[in-house]
PDB file of C-alpha atoms in Angstrom:
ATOM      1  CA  UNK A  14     -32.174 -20.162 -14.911  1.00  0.00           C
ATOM      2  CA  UNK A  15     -32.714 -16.608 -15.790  1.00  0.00           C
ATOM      3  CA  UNK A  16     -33.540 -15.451 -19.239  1.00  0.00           C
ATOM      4  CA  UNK A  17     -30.785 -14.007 -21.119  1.00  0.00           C
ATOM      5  CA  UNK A  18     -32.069 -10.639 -22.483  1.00  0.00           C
ATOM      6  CA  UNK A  19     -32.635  -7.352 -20.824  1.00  0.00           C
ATOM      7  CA  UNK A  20     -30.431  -4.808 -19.036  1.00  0.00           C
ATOM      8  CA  UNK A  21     -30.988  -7.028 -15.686  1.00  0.00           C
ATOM      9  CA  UNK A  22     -29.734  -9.464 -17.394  1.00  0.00           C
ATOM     10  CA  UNK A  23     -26.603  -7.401 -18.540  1.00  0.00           C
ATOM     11  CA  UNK A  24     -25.745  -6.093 -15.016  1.00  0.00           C
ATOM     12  CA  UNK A  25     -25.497  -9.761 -13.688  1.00  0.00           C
ATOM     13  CA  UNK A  26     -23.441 -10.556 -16.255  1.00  0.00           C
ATOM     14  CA  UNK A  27     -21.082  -7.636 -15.457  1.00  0.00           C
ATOM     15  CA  UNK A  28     -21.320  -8.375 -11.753  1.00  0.00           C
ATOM     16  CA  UNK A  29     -20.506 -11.671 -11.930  1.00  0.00           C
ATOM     17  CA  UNK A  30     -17.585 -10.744 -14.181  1.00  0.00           C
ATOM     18  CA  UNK A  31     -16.307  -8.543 -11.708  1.00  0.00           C
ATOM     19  CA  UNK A  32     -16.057 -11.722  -9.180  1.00  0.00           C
ATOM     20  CA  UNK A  33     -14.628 -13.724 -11.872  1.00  0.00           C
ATOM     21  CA  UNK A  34     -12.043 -11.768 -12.898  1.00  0.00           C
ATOM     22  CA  UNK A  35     -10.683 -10.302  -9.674  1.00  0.00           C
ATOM     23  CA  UNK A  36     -10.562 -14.406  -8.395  1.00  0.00           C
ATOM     24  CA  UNK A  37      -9.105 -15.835 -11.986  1.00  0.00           C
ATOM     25  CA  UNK A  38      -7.444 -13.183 -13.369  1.00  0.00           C
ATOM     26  CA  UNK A  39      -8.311 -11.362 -16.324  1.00  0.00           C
ATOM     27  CA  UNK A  40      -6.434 -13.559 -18.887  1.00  0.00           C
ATOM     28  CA  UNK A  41      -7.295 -17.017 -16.494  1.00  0.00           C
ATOM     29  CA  UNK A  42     -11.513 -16.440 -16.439  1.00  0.00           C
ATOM     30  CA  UNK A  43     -13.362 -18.862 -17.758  1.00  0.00           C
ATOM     31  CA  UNK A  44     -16.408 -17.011 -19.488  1.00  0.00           C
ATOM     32  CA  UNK A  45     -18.410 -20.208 -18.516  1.00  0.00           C
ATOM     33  CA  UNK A  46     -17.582 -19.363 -14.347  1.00  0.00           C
ATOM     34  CA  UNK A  47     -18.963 -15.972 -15.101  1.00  0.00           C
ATOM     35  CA  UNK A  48     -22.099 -17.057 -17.317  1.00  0.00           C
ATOM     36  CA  UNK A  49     -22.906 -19.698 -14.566  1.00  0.00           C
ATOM     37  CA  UNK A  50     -22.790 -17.201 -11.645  1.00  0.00           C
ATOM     38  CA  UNK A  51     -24.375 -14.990 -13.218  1.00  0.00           C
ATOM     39  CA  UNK A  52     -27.762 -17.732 -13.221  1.00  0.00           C
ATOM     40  CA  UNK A  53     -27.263 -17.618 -17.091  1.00  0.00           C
ATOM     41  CA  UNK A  54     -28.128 -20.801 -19.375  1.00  0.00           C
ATOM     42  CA  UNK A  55     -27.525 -19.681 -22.290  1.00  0.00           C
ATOM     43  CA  UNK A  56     -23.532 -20.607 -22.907  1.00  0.00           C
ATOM     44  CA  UNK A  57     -23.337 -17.322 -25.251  1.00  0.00           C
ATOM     45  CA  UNK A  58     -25.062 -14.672 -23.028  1.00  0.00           C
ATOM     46  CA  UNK A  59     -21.297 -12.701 -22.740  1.00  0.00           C
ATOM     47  CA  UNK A  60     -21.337 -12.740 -27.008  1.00  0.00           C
ATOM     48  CA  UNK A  61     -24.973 -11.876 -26.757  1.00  0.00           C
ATOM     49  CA  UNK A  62     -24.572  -8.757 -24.997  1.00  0.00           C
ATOM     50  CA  UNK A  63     -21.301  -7.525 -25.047  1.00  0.00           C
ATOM     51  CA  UNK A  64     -20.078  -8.782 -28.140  1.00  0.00           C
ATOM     52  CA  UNK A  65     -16.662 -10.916 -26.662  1.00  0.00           C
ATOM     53  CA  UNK A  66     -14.729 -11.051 -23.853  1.00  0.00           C
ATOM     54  CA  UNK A  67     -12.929  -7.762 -24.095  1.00  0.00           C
ATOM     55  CA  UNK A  68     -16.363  -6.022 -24.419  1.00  0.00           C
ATOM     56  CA  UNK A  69     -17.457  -7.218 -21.123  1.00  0.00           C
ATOM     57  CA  UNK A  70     -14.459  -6.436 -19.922  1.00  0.00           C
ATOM     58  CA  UNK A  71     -14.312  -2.537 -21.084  1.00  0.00           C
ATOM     59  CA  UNK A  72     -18.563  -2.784 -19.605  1.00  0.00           C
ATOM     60  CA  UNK A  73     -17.032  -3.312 -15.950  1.00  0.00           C
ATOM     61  CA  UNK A  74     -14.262  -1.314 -16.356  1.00  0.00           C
ATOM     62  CA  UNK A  75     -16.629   1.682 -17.723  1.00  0.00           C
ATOM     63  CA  UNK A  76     -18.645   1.221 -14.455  1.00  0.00           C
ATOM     64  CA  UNK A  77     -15.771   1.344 -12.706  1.00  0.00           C
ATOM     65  CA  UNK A  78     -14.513   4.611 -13.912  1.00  0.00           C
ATOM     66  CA  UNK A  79     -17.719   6.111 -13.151  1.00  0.00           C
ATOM     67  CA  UNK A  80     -17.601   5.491  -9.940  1.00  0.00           C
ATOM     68  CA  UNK A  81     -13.790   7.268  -9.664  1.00  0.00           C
ATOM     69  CA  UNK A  82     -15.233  10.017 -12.015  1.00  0.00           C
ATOM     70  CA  UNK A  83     -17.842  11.210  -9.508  1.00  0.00           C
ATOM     71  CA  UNK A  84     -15.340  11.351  -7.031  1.00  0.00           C
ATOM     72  CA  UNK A  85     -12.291  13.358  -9.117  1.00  0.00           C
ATOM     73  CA  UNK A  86     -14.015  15.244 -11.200  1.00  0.00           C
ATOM     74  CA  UNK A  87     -15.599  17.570  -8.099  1.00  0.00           C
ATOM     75  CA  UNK A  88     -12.127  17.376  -6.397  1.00  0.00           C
ATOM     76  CA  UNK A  89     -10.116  19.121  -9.845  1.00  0.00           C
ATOM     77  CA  UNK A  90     -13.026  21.678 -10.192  1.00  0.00           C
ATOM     78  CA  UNK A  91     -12.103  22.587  -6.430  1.00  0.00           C
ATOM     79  CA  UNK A  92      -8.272  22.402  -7.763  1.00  0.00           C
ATOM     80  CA  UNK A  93      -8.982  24.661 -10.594  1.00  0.00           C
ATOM     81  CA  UNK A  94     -11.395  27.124  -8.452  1.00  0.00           C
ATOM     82  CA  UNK A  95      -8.347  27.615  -6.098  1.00  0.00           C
ATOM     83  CA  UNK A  96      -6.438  28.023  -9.453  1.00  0.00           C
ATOM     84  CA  UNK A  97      -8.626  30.684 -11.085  1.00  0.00           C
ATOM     85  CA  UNK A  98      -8.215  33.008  -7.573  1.00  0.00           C
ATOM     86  CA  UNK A  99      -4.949  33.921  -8.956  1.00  0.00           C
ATOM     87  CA  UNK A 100      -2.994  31.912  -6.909  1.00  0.00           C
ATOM     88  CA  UNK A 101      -0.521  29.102  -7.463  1.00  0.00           C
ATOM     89  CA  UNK A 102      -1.882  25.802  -9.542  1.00  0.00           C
ATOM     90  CA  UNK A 103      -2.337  22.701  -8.091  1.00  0.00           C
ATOM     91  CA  UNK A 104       1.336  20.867  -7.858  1.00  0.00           C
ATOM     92  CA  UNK A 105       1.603  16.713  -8.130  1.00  0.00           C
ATOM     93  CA  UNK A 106       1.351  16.286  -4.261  1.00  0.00           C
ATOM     94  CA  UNK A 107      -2.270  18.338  -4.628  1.00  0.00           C
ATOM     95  CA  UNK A 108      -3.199  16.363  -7.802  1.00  0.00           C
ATOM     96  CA  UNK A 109      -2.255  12.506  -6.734  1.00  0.00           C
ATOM     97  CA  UNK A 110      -4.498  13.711  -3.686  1.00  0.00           C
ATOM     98  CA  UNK A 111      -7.707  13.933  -5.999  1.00  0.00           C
ATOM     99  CA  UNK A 112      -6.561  10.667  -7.652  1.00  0.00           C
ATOM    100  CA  UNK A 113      -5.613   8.356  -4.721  1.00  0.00           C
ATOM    101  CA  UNK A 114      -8.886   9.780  -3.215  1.00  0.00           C
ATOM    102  CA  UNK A 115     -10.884   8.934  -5.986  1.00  0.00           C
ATOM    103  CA  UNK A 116      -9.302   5.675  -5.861  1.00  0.00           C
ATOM    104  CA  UNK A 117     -10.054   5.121  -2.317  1.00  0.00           C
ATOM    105  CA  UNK A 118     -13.971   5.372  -2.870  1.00  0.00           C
ATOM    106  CA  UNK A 119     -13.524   2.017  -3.940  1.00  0.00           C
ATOM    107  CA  UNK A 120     -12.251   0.242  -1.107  1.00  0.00           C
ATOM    108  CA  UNK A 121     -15.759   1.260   0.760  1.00  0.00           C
ATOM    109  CA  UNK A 122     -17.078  -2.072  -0.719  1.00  0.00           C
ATOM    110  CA  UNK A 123     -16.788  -5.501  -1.922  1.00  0.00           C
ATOM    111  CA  UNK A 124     -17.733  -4.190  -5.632  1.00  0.00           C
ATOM    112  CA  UNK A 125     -15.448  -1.440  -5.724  1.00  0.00           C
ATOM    113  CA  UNK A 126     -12.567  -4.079  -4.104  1.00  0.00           C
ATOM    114  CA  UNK A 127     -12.808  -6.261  -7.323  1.00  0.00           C
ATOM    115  CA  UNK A 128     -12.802  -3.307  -9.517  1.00  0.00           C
ATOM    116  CA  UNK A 129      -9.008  -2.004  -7.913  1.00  0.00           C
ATOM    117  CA  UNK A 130      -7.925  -5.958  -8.358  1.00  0.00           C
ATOM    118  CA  UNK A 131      -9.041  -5.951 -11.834  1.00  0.00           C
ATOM    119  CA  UNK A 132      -7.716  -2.546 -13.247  1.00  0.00           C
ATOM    120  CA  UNK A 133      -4.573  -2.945 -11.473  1.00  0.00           C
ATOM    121  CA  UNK A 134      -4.235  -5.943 -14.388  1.00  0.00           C
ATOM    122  CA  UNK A 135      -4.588  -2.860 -17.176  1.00  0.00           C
ATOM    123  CA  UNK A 136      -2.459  -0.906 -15.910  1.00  0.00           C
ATOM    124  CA  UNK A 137      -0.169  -1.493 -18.752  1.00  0.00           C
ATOM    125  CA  UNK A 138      -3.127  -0.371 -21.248  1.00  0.00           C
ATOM    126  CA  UNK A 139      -3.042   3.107 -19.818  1.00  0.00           C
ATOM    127  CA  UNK A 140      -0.867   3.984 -22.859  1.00  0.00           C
ATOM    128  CA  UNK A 141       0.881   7.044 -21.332  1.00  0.00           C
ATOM    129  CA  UNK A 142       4.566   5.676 -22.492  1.00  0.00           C
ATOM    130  CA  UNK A 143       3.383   6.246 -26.354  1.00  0.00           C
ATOM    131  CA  UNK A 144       2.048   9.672 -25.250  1.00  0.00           C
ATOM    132  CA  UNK A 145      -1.559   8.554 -26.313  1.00  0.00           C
ATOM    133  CA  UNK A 146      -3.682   7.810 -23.877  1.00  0.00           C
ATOM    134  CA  UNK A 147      -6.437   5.124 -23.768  1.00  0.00           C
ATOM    135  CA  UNK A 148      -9.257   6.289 -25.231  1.00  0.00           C
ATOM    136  CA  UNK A 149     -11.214   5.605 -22.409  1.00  0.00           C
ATOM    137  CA  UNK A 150      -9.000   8.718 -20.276  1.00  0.00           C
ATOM    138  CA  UNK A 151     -10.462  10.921 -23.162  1.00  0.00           C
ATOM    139  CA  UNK A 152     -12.311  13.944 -22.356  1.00  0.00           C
ATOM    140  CA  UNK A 153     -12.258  12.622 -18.182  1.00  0.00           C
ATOM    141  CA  UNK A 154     -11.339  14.425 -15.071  1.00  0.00           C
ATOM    142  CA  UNK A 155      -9.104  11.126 -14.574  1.00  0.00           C
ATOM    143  CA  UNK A 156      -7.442  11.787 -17.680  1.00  0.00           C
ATOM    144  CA  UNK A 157      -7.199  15.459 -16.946  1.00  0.00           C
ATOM    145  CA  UNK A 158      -5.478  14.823 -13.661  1.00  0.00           C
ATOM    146  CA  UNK A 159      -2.796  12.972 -15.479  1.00  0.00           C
ATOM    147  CA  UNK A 160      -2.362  15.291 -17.747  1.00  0.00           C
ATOM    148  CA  UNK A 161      -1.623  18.243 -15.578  1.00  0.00           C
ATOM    149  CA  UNK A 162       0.721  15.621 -13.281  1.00  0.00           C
ATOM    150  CA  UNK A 163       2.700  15.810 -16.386  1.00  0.00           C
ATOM    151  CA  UNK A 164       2.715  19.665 -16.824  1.00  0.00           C
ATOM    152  CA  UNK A 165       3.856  20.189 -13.366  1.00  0.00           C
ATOM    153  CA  UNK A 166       7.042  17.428 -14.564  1.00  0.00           C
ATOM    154  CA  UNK A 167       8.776  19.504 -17.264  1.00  0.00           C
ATOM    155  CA  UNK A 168      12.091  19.000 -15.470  1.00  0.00           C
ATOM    156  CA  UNK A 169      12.127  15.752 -16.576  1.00  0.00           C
ATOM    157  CA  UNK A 170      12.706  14.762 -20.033  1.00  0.00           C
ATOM    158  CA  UNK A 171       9.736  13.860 -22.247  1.00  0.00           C
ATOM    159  CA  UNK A 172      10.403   9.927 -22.218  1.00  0.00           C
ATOM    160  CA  UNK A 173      11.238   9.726 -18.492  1.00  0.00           C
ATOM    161  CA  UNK A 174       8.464  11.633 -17.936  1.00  0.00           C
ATOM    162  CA  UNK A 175       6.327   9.620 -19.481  1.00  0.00           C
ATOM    163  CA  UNK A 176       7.708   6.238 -17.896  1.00  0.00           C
ATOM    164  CA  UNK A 177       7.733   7.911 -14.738  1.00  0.00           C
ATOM    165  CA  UNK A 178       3.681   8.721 -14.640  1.00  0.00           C
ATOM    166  CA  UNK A 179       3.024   5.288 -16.074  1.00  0.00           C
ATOM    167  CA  UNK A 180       5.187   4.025 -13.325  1.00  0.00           C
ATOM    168  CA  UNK A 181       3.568   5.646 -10.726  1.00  0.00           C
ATOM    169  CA  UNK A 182       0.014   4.677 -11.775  1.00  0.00           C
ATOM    170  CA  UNK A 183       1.117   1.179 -11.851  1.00  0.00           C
ATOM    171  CA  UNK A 184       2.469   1.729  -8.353  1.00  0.00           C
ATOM    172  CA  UNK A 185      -1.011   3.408  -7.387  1.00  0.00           C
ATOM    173  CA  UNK A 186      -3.063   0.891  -9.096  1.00  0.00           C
ATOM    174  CA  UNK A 187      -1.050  -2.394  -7.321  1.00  0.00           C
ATOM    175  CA  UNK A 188      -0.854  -0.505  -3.856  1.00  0.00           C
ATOM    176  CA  UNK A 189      -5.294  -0.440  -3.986  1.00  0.00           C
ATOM    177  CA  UNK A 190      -4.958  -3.789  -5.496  1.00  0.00           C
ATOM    178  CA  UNK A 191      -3.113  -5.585  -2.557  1.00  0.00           C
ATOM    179  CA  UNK A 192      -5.298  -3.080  -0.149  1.00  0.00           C
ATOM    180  CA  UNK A 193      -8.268  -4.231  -1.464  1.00  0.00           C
ATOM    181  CA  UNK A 194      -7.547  -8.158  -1.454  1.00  0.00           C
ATOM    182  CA  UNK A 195      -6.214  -7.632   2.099  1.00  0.00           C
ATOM    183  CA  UNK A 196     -10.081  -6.071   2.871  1.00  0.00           C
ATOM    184  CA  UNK A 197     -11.738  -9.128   0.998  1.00  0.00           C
ATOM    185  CA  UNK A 198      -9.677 -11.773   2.632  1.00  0.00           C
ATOM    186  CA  UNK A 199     -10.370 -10.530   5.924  1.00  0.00           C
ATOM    187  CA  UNK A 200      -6.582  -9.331   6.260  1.00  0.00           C
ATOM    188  CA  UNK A 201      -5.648  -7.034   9.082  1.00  0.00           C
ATOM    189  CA  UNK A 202      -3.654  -4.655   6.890  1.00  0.00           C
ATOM    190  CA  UNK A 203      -0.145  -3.296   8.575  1.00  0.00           C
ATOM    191  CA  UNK A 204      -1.507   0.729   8.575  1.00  0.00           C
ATOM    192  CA  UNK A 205      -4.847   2.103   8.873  1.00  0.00           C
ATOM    193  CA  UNK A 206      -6.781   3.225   5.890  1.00  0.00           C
ATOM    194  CA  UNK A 207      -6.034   7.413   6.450  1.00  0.00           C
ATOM    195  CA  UNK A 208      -2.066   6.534   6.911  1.00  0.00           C
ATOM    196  CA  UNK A 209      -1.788   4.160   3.954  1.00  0.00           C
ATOM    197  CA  UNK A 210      -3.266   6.711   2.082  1.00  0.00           C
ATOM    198  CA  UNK A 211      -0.841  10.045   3.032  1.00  0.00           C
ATOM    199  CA  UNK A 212       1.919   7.796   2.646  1.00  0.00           C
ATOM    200  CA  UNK A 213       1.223   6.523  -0.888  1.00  0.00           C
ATOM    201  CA  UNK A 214       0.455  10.651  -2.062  1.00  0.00           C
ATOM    202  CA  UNK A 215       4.054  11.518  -0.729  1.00  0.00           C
ATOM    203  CA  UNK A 216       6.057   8.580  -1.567  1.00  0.00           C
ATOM    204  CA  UNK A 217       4.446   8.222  -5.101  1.00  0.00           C
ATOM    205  CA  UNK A 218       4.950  12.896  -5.188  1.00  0.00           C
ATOM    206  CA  UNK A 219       8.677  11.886  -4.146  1.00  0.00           C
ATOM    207  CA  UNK A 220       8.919   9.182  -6.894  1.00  0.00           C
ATOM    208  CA  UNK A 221       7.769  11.730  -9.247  1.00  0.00           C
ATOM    209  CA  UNK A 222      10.422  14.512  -8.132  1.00  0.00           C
ATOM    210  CA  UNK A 223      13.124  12.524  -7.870  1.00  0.00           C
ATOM    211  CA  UNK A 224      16.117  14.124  -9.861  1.00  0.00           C
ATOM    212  CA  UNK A 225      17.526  12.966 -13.245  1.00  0.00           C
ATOM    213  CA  UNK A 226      19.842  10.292 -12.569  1.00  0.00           C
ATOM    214  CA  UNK A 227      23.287  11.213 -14.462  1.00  0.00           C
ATOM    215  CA  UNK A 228      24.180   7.819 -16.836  1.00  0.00           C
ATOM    216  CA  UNK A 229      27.830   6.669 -18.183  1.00  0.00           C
TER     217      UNK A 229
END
């Protein structure tokens, strides 16, 4: 068995937590699957170096947003070049582009695959329906993204504005999710890759646009 100190150590932990939790679930992983695969004896290498469960959780979803940030954050500087020229700002169709392509850097492989099944769990945590964001979105070209998504939405009222972006990230992060479990099961999936993703910008732009729906 390995030794159970050292950042090698650490990034077998989080890999093998990234297997775990995409298979099990992130409420259904045993910390004991995850210490085992990752060649681990000692029974409390998770407390050892993250501190709990939820810390080695917020380690692989840190790596994970990493990975989208080096992919977004030269796509909004591009936005906000185009921006700066004096013409019109990016709309929502031009910013869910950066973000679903951002996203789509991790369907290239089997890492990034479990990382879209996994955050698609947290999707709930993103905390856009209290108008806080997690702090993890703080100071982030993700989190920037969002926020101008929502500046471009001020015919909508503040609240259904606010469900309606949460919505649609939820709707983002499941569409990846079942994308990338099709690609790890070997699944032929029903489009190709460059269809699925035009179709989920302009269904998820329409969702966004749709008008106010009048109530009794």
């Amino acid at each position: 068995m390995a030794r159970t100190s050292g950042p090698e150590t650490r990034e077998r932990l989080i890999r093998a937590a990234e297997e775990i939790f995409a298979a099990q679930g992130t409420d259904g992983a045993q910390l004991r699957d995850i210490v085992r695969l990752a060649g681990q004896s000692n029974p409390s290498a998770v407390q050892y170096h993250f501190g709990s469960r939820a810390g080695l959780l917020d380690a692989v979803m840190a790596g994970r947003q990493a990975r989208t940030e080096r992919v977004i954050a030269p796509l909004l500087d591009a936005l906000d070049n185009t921006d700066a020229t004096g013409d019109e700002g990016p709309g929502v169709r031009e910013l869910l582009a950066a973000l679903v392509t951002a996203e789509s850097s991790l369907l290239a492989d089997d890492r990034g695959r479990r990382c879209l099944r996994i955050s698609a769990q947290l999707s709930r945590e993103t905390g856009l329906r209290t108008g806080t964001p997690h702090p993890a979105l703080d100071g982030t070209a993700y989190g920037r993204v969002i926020g101008r998504m929502a500046d471009c939405l001020t015919e909508l009222p503040g609240p259904l504005r606010l469900e309606r972006l949460d919505l649609a990230l939820t709707l983002i992060g499941a569409a990846f999710a079942d994308r990338a479990r099709q690609y790890l099961d070997g699944v032929e999936p029903l489009t190709g890759e460059e269809l699925f993703l035009a179709d989920l910008v302009a269904t998820t732009t329409a969702f966004l646009h749709a008008p106010v729906p009048r109530t009794a």
